[in-house]
Short mmCIF file of C-alpha atoms in Angstrom, two decimals:
data_model
loop_
_atom_site.label_atom_id
_atom_site.label_comp_id
_atom_site.label_asym_id
_atom_site.label_seq_id
_atom_site.Cartn_x
_atom_site.Cartn_y
_atom_site.Cartn_z
CA MET A 13 7.02 -5.28 66.85
CA LYS A 14 8.11 -8.43 66.35
CA MET A 15 4.84 -10.18 67.76
CA SER A 16 3.39 -8.65 65.15
CA ILE A 17 5.50 -9.03 61.84
CA GLU A 18 5.22 -12.81 63.40
CA LYS A 19 1.97 -12.34 62.72
CA LEU A 20 1.74 -10.86 59.39
CA LEU A 21 3.95 -13.53 58.28
CA GLU A 22 1.97 -16.95 59.63
CA LYS A 23 -0.75 -14.68 57.61
CA TYR A 24 1.50 -14.13 54.32
CA TYR A 25 2.29 -17.87 54.26
CA GLU A 26 -1.38 -18.35 54.34
CA GLY A 27 -2.13 -16.50 52.06
CA GLU A 28 -4.30 -13.79 53.45
CA THR A 29 -1.65 -10.51 54.13
CA SER A 30 -3.49 -7.54 51.87
CA THR A 31 -1.19 -5.59 49.94
CA GLU A 32 -0.86 -2.63 52.23
CA GLU A 33 0.31 -6.02 54.93
CA GLU A 34 2.82 -7.44 52.41
CA LYS A 35 4.23 -3.93 51.82
CA GLU A 36 4.84 -3.80 55.28
CA LEU A 37 6.78 -6.93 55.60
CA LYS A 38 8.89 -5.95 52.91
CA ARG A 39 9.73 -2.90 53.88
CA PHE A 40 9.69 -4.42 57.72
CA PHE A 41 12.99 -6.71 56.12
CA ARG A 42 14.35 -4.05 54.30
CA GLU A 43 14.81 -1.73 57.45
CA GLU A 44 14.92 -2.66 60.29
CA ASN A 45 17.31 -4.86 62.09
CA VAL A 46 15.49 -8.38 61.47
CA PRO A 47 15.43 -10.84 64.70
CA LYS A 48 17.63 -13.50 63.79
CA ASP A 49 15.07 -15.92 63.81
CA LEU A 50 13.07 -14.20 61.53
CA GLU A 51 16.50 -14.30 59.41
CA SER A 52 15.09 -16.81 57.06
CA HIS A 53 12.16 -14.92 56.03
CA ALA A 54 14.71 -12.22 54.31
CA ALA A 55 15.64 -12.58 51.28
CA GLN A 56 12.40 -13.85 49.52
CA PHE A 57 11.26 -10.54 50.97
CA GLY A 58 14.59 -8.85 49.94
CA TYR A 59 14.36 -10.46 46.17
CA PHE A 60 11.05 -9.70 45.24
CA ALA A 61 11.77 -5.58 46.40
CA ALA A 62 15.29 -6.12 44.25
CA ALA A 63 12.83 -7.58 41.67
CA ARG A 64 10.49 -4.73 41.73
CA GLU A 65 14.08 -2.65 40.97
CA GLU A 66 14.54 -3.58 37.43
CA TYR A 67 13.85 -2.44 34.24
CA PRO A 68 14.42 -3.12 29.66
CA SER A 69 18.03 -1.96 29.44
CA LEU A 70 17.85 1.90 28.33
CA THR A 71 19.33 0.31 24.90
CA PHE A 72 16.30 -2.06 24.86
CA THR A 73 13.97 1.15 25.54
CA GLY A 74 15.70 3.64 22.64
CA ALA A 75 15.38 0.30 20.21
CA LEU A 76 12.32 -0.19 21.40
CA ALA A 77 10.85 3.29 20.30
CA ALA A 78 13.06 3.46 17.11
CA ARG A 79 10.43 -0.16 15.93
CA LEU A 80 7.73 1.64 16.65
CA ASP A 81 8.23 4.27 15.01
CA PRO A 82 8.73 3.21 11.64
CA PRO A 83 5.98 0.05 12.46
CA GLN A 84 3.36 3.14 12.81
CA GLN A 85 3.47 3.76 9.46
CA GLY A 86 3.19 0.13 8.54
CA PRO A 87 -0.33 -0.23 9.59
CA VAL A 88 -1.22 3.42 9.24
CA ARG A 89 -0.49 2.55 5.20
CA ARG A 90 -2.19 -0.37 6.04
CA PHE A 91 -5.39 1.17 7.02
CA THR A 92 -5.32 3.59 4.79
CA SER A 93 -4.49 1.76 1.86
CA TRP A 94 -7.32 1.38 0.99
CA ILE A 95 -9.21 4.76 1.49
CA VAL A 96 -6.19 5.19 -0.46
CA GLN A 97 -7.70 2.74 -3.37
CA ILE A 98 -11.29 4.05 -2.96
CA ALA A 99 -9.76 7.39 -3.52
CA ALA A 100 -7.10 6.20 -5.99
CA GLY A 101 -10.62 4.90 -7.65
CA LEU A 102 -12.50 8.47 -7.71
CA ALA A 103 -9.53 10.58 -8.97
CA LEU A 104 -8.71 8.10 -11.69
CA LEU A 105 -13.18 8.18 -12.47
CA LEU A 106 -12.74 11.82 -12.20
CA VAL A 107 -9.89 12.31 -14.66
CA GLY A 108 -11.26 9.60 -17.20
CA PHE A 109 -14.93 11.77 -17.28
CA ALA A 110 -12.43 15.30 -17.16
CA GLY A 111 -10.78 14.07 -20.15
CA GLY A 112 -13.57 12.78 -21.99
CA TYR A 113 -15.34 17.01 -20.92
CA VAL A 114 -12.69 18.14 -22.54
CA LEU A 115 -12.09 16.25 -25.47
CA GLN A 116 -16.16 16.85 -26.49
CA LYS A 117 -15.75 20.29 -26.04
CA GLY A 118 -12.13 20.99 -27.90
CA SER A 119 -14.45 18.51 -30.92
CA ASP A 120 -16.71 20.53 -30.34
CA ARG A 121 -15.31 23.57 -30.85
CA SER A 122 -13.32 22.59 -34.00
CA GLY A 123 -16.70 21.99 -34.95
CA ASP A 124 -17.23 25.44 -34.20
CA ARG A 125 -14.72 27.29 -36.23
CA VAL A 126 -15.66 24.45 -39.81
CA ALA A 127 -18.74 26.20 -39.26
CA GLY A 128 -18.09 29.47 -38.26
CA SER A 129 -14.30 31.04 -40.18
CA ALA A 130 -13.14 29.53 -43.27
CA ASP A 131 -12.32 26.47 -43.82
CA GLU A 132 -8.14 26.29 -42.27
CA VAL A 133 -8.04 23.25 -41.61
CA PRO A 134 -8.25 21.17 -44.56
CA ARG A 135 -7.79 23.46 -46.79
CA HIS A 136 -4.42 23.85 -45.20
CA ALA A 137 -4.46 19.83 -45.93
CA ILE A 138 -5.19 20.35 -49.37
CA LYS A 139 -2.16 22.32 -49.83
CA ASN A 140 0.28 20.37 -47.48
CA ALA A 141 -0.49 17.46 -49.65
CA LEU A 142 -0.68 17.86 -52.54
CA ALA A 143 1.98 20.67 -53.10
CA PHE A 144 4.02 19.40 -56.19
CA GLU A 145 7.10 19.45 -54.74
CA LYS A 146 5.98 16.80 -51.68
CA MET A 147 4.24 14.77 -54.59
CA ALA A 148 7.09 12.08 -54.39
CA SER A 149 6.38 11.86 -50.15
CA THR A 150 3.04 11.06 -50.53
CA SER A 151 0.81 8.46 -51.55
CA ALA A 152 -1.07 8.53 -54.08
CA SER A 153 -4.65 8.02 -51.45
CA GLU A 154 -3.40 11.07 -49.79
CA ARG A 155 -3.19 12.64 -52.34
CA ILE A 156 -6.71 11.68 -52.87
CA GLN A 157 -7.94 12.54 -49.41
CA ALA A 158 -6.99 15.73 -49.64
CA VAL A 159 -8.49 16.00 -53.34
CA ASN A 160 -11.43 14.93 -51.49
CA GLN A 161 -11.48 17.36 -48.31
CA SER A 162 -11.56 20.28 -50.81
CA TYR A 163 -15.41 19.32 -51.32
CA GLU A 164 -15.95 20.24 -47.62
CA LEU A 165 -14.59 24.10 -49.01
CA THR A 166 -17.34 26.38 -49.09
CA ASN A 167 -15.71 28.58 -51.16
CA VAL A 168 -11.75 28.71 -53.20
CA ASP A 169 -9.28 30.48 -53.19
CA THR A 170 -7.21 31.24 -56.94
CA GLU A 171 -3.80 29.09 -54.69
CA THR A 172 -6.55 26.36 -53.93
CA THR A 173 -7.70 25.92 -57.68
CA GLN A 174 -4.83 26.31 -58.65
CA LEU A 175 -3.10 23.08 -56.84
CA LEU A 176 -6.00 21.35 -58.84
CA ILE A 177 -5.41 22.22 -61.80
CA ASN A 178 -1.34 21.09 -61.64
CA THR A 179 -2.80 17.80 -60.04
CA LEU A 180 -5.03 17.70 -62.68
CA ASN A 181 -3.05 17.71 -65.09
CA PHE A 182 -0.09 16.89 -63.39
CA ASP A 183 -0.26 14.47 -61.63
CA PRO A 184 1.71 10.90 -62.44
CA ASN A 185 -1.06 8.29 -60.39
CA ILE A 186 -4.38 8.47 -62.83
CA ASN A 187 -6.91 8.23 -59.73
CA VAL A 188 -5.55 11.18 -58.65
CA ARG A 189 -6.03 13.07 -62.00
CA LEU A 190 -9.78 11.22 -61.81
CA ALA A 191 -10.10 12.79 -58.08
CA ALA A 192 -8.61 16.46 -59.31
CA CYS A 193 -11.01 15.64 -62.40
CA GLN A 194 -14.68 15.96 -60.25
CA ALA A 195 -13.49 18.12 -58.17
CA LEU A 196 -12.39 20.81 -60.40
CA VAL A 197 -16.88 20.45 -61.50
CA HIS A 198 -17.45 21.39 -58.76
CA PHE A 199 -16.10 24.39 -58.47
CA GLU A 200 -17.21 25.83 -61.62
CA ASN A 201 -18.23 28.80 -61.10
CA GLU A 202 -14.10 30.06 -60.35
CA PRO A 203 -13.26 31.93 -63.31
CA GLN A 204 -9.88 29.57 -64.14
CA VAL A 205 -11.61 26.33 -63.38
CA ASN A 206 -13.12 26.59 -67.04
CA GLU A 207 -9.57 27.37 -69.03
CA ALA A 208 -7.99 24.55 -67.40
CA LEU A 209 -10.43 21.97 -67.81
CA ILE A 210 -10.30 23.32 -71.76
CA HIS A 211 -6.13 23.04 -71.68
CA SER A 212 -6.60 20.02 -70.60
CA LEU A 213 -8.45 18.17 -72.49
CA SER A 214 -4.94 19.40 -74.69
CA ILE A 215 -2.42 17.79 -71.92
CA GLN A 216 -4.04 14.64 -70.74
CA THR A 217 -3.68 10.69 -73.49
CA ASP A 218 -5.51 8.25 -70.98
CA PRO A 219 -9.09 7.98 -72.71
CA ASN A 220 -10.45 7.41 -68.87
CA ILE A 221 -9.97 11.05 -68.31
CA GLN A 222 -10.51 12.70 -72.09
CA ILE A 223 -14.27 11.45 -71.43
CA LEU A 224 -14.26 12.71 -67.48
CA LEU A 225 -12.96 16.13 -68.78
CA ILE A 226 -15.41 16.07 -72.32
CA GLU A 227 -18.84 15.16 -69.97
CA ALA A 228 -17.81 17.81 -67.61
CA LEU A 229 -17.64 20.49 -69.52
CA VAL A 230 -20.45 19.74 -72.08
CA ALA A 231 -22.63 18.77 -68.87
CA ILE A 232 -20.78 23.30 -67.75
CA ARG A 233 -21.81 23.42 -71.38
CA GLU A 234 -18.71 25.07 -71.76
CA LYS A 235 -19.11 26.14 -75.83
CA ARG A 236 -15.35 27.17 -75.67
CA ALA A 237 -14.97 23.32 -75.44
CA SER A 238 -15.91 22.92 -78.75
CA GLU A 239 -12.77 23.37 -81.12
CA GLN A 240 -10.76 21.15 -78.35
CA PHE A 241 -13.56 18.33 -78.94
CA GLN A 242 -13.07 18.55 -82.72
CA GLN A 243 -9.21 17.83 -82.60
CA LEU A 244 -9.65 15.44 -79.91
CA ALA A 245 -12.54 14.11 -83.09
CA ARG A 246 -9.12 14.03 -86.30
CA ASN A 247 -6.29 12.91 -83.91
CA GLY A 248 -5.83 8.81 -84.78
CA LYS A 249 -3.45 8.93 -82.07
CA ASN A 250 -6.50 8.98 -79.50
CA MET A 251 -8.80 5.76 -78.97
CA GLU A 252 -12.46 5.12 -80.74
CA VAL A 253 -14.73 5.67 -77.48
CA VAL A 254 -12.80 8.62 -77.19
CA ARG A 255 -12.91 10.54 -81.05
CA LEU A 256 -16.78 8.68 -80.74
CA ARG A 257 -17.28 11.04 -77.14
CA ALA A 258 -15.99 14.17 -78.54
CA GLU A 259 -17.78 13.90 -81.45
CA GLN A 260 -21.25 12.93 -79.73
CA GLY A 261 -20.19 16.60 -77.38
CA ILE A 262 -20.04 18.85 -80.35
CA GLY A 263 -22.98 17.26 -81.08
CA GLU A 264 -24.72 18.50 -77.49
CA LEU A 265 -22.43 21.26 -77.01
CA SER A 266 -23.83 22.79 -80.64
CA ASN A 267 -28.07 21.49 -79.22
CA THR A 268 -27.02 23.97 -75.92
CA HIS A 269 -26.47 26.54 -78.27
CA VAL A 270 -28.88 26.51 -80.22
CA GLN A 271 -31.51 25.80 -77.32
CA SER A 272 -30.38 28.66 -75.97
CA LEU A 273 -30.66 30.40 -78.71
CA MET B 4 -4.63 4.69 18.64
CA ASP B 5 -1.85 6.76 17.63
CA LEU B 6 2.17 6.79 18.93
CA GLN B 7 1.51 9.30 21.58
CA THR B 8 -1.59 7.10 23.97
CA PHE B 9 0.02 4.09 22.71
CA ASN B 10 3.61 5.45 24.59
CA GLN B 11 0.95 6.44 27.84
CA ARG B 12 -0.43 3.27 28.05
CA ILE B 13 1.23 0.94 27.03
CA LEU B 14 4.96 2.32 28.18
CA PRO B 15 4.99 2.46 31.32
CA VAL B 16 3.55 -1.32 31.38
CA GLN B 17 7.15 -2.32 29.96
CA GLY B 18 8.98 -3.57 32.97
CA ARG B 19 6.25 -4.72 34.72
CA LEU B 20 6.01 -7.23 31.59
CA PHE B 21 9.96 -6.92 31.45
CA ARG B 22 10.63 -8.66 35.18
CA LEU B 23 7.56 -11.30 34.37
CA ALA B 24 9.67 -12.17 31.07
CA GLN B 25 12.53 -12.09 33.34
CA MET B 26 11.23 -14.29 36.08
CA PHE B 27 9.48 -17.16 33.94
CA LEU B 28 12.56 -17.14 30.52
CA ARG B 29 15.76 -16.65 32.91
CA ASN B 30 16.96 -14.11 31.19
CA ARG B 31 17.55 -10.75 30.49
CA GLU B 32 18.08 -10.50 27.37
CA GLU B 33 15.23 -13.69 26.13
CA ALA B 34 13.63 -11.23 28.08
CA GLU B 35 13.79 -7.88 26.43
CA ASP B 36 13.41 -9.75 23.44
CA ALA B 37 9.71 -11.57 24.46
CA ILE B 38 8.10 -7.93 25.11
CA GLN B 39 9.00 -6.47 22.43
CA ASP B 40 7.44 -8.74 20.40
CA VAL B 41 4.75 -8.47 23.32
CA LEU B 42 4.29 -4.51 22.42
CA LEU B 43 5.68 -5.16 18.60
CA ARG B 44 2.47 -6.99 18.52
CA LEU B 45 0.06 -4.51 20.27
CA TRP B 46 1.04 -2.64 18.57
CA THR B 47 0.04 -3.62 15.66
CA ASN B 48 -3.64 -4.33 17.07
CA ARG B 49 -4.47 -1.70 18.51
CA GLN B 50 -7.43 -1.03 16.64
CA GLN B 51 -8.68 -3.66 18.27
CA LEU B 52 -6.64 -2.88 21.65
CA GLU B 53 -9.98 0.16 22.94
CA THR B 54 -11.95 -2.86 22.76
CA TYR B 55 -10.44 -4.64 25.10
CA GLN B 56 -11.35 -3.91 29.53
CA SER B 57 -7.76 -3.47 31.08
CA ILE B 58 -5.10 -3.40 28.40
CA ASP B 59 -2.47 -4.34 31.19
CA ALA B 60 -3.95 -7.52 31.53
CA LEU B 61 -3.66 -8.02 27.89
CA ALA B 62 0.00 -6.96 27.65
CA VAL B 63 0.53 -9.72 31.01
CA GLN B 64 -0.82 -12.17 29.58
CA MET B 65 0.33 -11.80 26.54
CA THR B 66 3.47 -11.59 28.27
CA LYS B 67 2.55 -15.53 30.49
CA ASN B 68 1.61 -17.10 27.43
CA LEU B 69 4.25 -15.47 24.98
CA CYS B 70 7.32 -16.44 27.47
CA LEU B 71 5.50 -20.06 28.23
CA ASP B 72 5.67 -21.18 24.15
CA ARG B 73 8.57 -19.75 23.89
CA LEU B 74 9.81 -22.43 27.08
CA LYS B 75 8.32 -25.31 26.25
CA SER B 76 10.36 -24.76 21.72
CA HIS B 77 13.43 -24.16 24.26
CA ARG B 78 12.85 -27.74 26.16
CA ASN B 79 11.44 -29.06 22.38
CA GLN B 80 14.39 -27.95 20.84
CA LYS B 81 16.82 -28.90 24.10
CA THR B 82 14.95 -32.71 24.06
CA GLU B 83 14.65 -32.86 20.15
CA GLY B 84 19.62 -32.46 20.49
CA GLY B 85 19.13 -35.13 23.06
CA THR B 86 19.53 -33.21 26.41
CA ASP B 87 16.68 -34.96 28.88
CA ILE B 88 13.68 -32.66 30.09
CA SER B 89 14.09 -33.90 34.13
CA GLU B 90 17.92 -33.15 33.68
CA VAL B 91 17.69 -29.87 32.38
CA HIS B 92 15.49 -28.96 35.08
CA ALA B 93 17.42 -31.83 37.61
CA LYS B 94 20.71 -29.40 36.86
CA GLU B 95 19.35 -26.15 37.76
CA GLN B 96 18.14 -27.43 40.52
CA SER B 97 21.19 -28.77 41.81
CA PRO B 98 22.40 -27.76 45.28
CA TYR B 99 26.01 -27.12 43.75
CA ALA B 100 24.33 -24.21 41.37
CA LEU B 101 22.23 -22.97 44.05
CA LEU B 102 25.58 -22.89 46.12
CA GLU B 103 27.36 -20.96 43.75
CA SER B 104 25.82 -17.94 43.83
CA SER B 105 26.28 -16.34 47.05
CA ASP B 106 23.20 -13.77 46.71
CA SER B 107 20.58 -14.74 48.68
CA SER B 108 18.41 -13.45 45.99
CA ARG B 109 20.08 -15.37 42.70
CA LEU B 110 18.98 -18.48 44.90
CA ILE B 111 15.20 -16.92 46.08
CA HIS B 112 15.02 -16.07 41.56
CA GLN B 113 16.49 -19.98 41.28
CA LEU B 114 13.96 -21.11 43.42
CA ILE B 115 10.67 -19.50 42.34
CA GLY B 116 11.75 -20.42 38.78
CA GLY B 117 11.54 -24.28 40.06
CA LEU B 118 7.45 -23.30 40.77
CA PRO B 119 4.54 -24.36 39.27
CA GLU B 120 4.70 -22.45 35.94
CA GLN B 121 0.45 -20.70 37.16
CA HIS B 122 2.39 -20.34 41.07
CA LYS B 123 4.92 -18.58 39.71
CA LEU B 124 2.65 -15.73 37.64
CA VAL B 125 0.65 -15.54 40.80
CA LEU B 126 3.54 -14.75 43.08
CA HIS B 127 5.09 -13.34 40.75
CA LEU B 128 2.04 -10.70 40.29
CA ARG B 129 1.36 -10.48 43.79
CA ASP B 130 5.07 -10.37 45.80
CA VAL B 131 6.76 -8.10 42.64
CA GLU B 132 4.22 -6.01 41.23
CA GLU B 133 2.08 -6.06 44.17
CA TYR B 134 -1.30 -6.97 41.79
CA SER B 135 -4.63 -7.53 43.53
CA PHE B 136 -6.48 -10.28 43.78
CA GLU B 137 -8.77 -9.06 41.15
CA GLU B 138 -6.30 -8.17 39.20
CA ILE B 139 -4.59 -11.07 39.17
CA GLU B 140 -8.43 -12.67 38.80
CA GLU B 141 -8.22 -10.79 35.14
CA VAL B 142 -5.29 -11.95 34.64
CA THR B 143 -5.36 -15.36 34.95
CA GLY B 144 -8.72 -16.37 35.01
CA LEU B 145 -8.54 -18.31 39.03
CA THR B 146 -11.21 -17.03 41.11
CA ASN B 147 -10.35 -14.94 44.35
CA ALA B 148 -10.55 -18.36 46.33
CA ASN B 149 -8.54 -19.52 43.60
CA ILE B 150 -5.57 -17.61 44.07
CA ARG B 151 -5.05 -17.37 47.38
CA VAL B 152 -4.96 -21.03 48.18
CA ILE B 153 -2.19 -20.69 45.18
CA LEU B 154 -0.41 -17.95 46.43
CA SER B 155 -0.37 -19.40 49.31
CA ARG B 156 1.01 -22.23 48.69
CA ALA B 157 4.21 -20.66 46.24
CA ARG B 158 4.90 -18.84 49.99
CA GLN B 159 5.38 -22.22 51.34
CA LYS B 160 6.87 -24.39 48.99
CA LEU B 161 9.13 -21.49 48.12
CA ARG B 162 10.15 -20.94 51.51
CA GLU B 163 10.96 -24.49 52.10
CA SER B 164 12.79 -24.99 48.88
CA TYR B 165 14.81 -21.77 50.49
CA LEU B 166 15.52 -23.28 54.07
CA LYS B 167 16.78 -26.65 53.01
CA ALA B 168 19.02 -24.90 50.25
CA SER B 169 19.89 -22.52 52.67
CA ASN B 170 20.59 -25.67 55.26
CA TYR B 171 22.46 -27.57 52.99
CA GLU B 172 24.92 -24.08 51.78
CA ASN B 173 24.69 -24.12 55.64
CA GLU B 174 26.10 -27.67 56.48
CA HIS B 175 28.77 -27.65 53.59
#
């Protein structure tokens, strides 16, 4: 036994032993009664065996596990991040397309509504803007816009024409009144409109509107207006142009009367 | 590679890495710190790990390199601090210090510390971790014959210095 150990030791120091032989040496120096002359070799084999039993402390393995788990997110997040980025990009594109599609559909539908059912939207807008009590809070351009919206109406109701007549007679802004006048001419078929235009002639003092009204009445051949025209022509307060236009209007109206006869 | 595979493949090695780091750094805390570094590095690069033939060998190599780096920077710090390297080295091996270590295992530990890096590494891998020559080749990149020579020299050197130290001990 001792002989073989000595041989093994010799081989060992030559670096020629196999792992099995080295294990045998370790076992020998750990377990057997080591002869005195071999004792000096015991220390290193003892050390090797003992060193092999060394392990990192439990607190270390715990701390490492704790560090490995959260960092798991880090790299994983980094790994997925470009996927996420692409996905986010695609999602944004989809949202954009979907939004565009929905908006387009919505506008299509509102277009359908104008063509199909009655003119709810402009009518509502006109009423909103031209309502007498709101006159103080709306601007002239807003009211003109509202008046112009009435052209979009295919058929008007008395409420809307009454609103336009009121605007024609009482709006503080001349331009709004002019717009209302033109809008009303557009609706000459409505029963109240013609009377309202004739009546308005006696109210209006602005030459622009007076002339526009005369022309409008002549254009729609409203013979009942001739009396009003004569009053205008006689009234010295009116401007020269207006009186001339009124006289001319009388002539035109009677001409058409004659022609129609 | 997910955490589970990582744990299965790498964590069993951590004892081995720890012993290697401890052999180089000769300090438990520093060794733990070093292998934590190594393991975290492996974990962050786990995507590439699959391409390596032997993750064990890679981990051992990384640990060895990291430890040597740390030793180097330690020494640099010490030199900058004004202490001579040789002085530190000498102190580590001074018979008085060795005398203090009544435990022969500790003495061996210190003596191994005095060996050249490569001798240390080969001796440790072979005699402590019981690596085969093929495994040592893989880690160190040395040829089989080279390893045998280094191993033989390291073992003889260790024996010599041990005898010297213990003689010194006995004489006093």
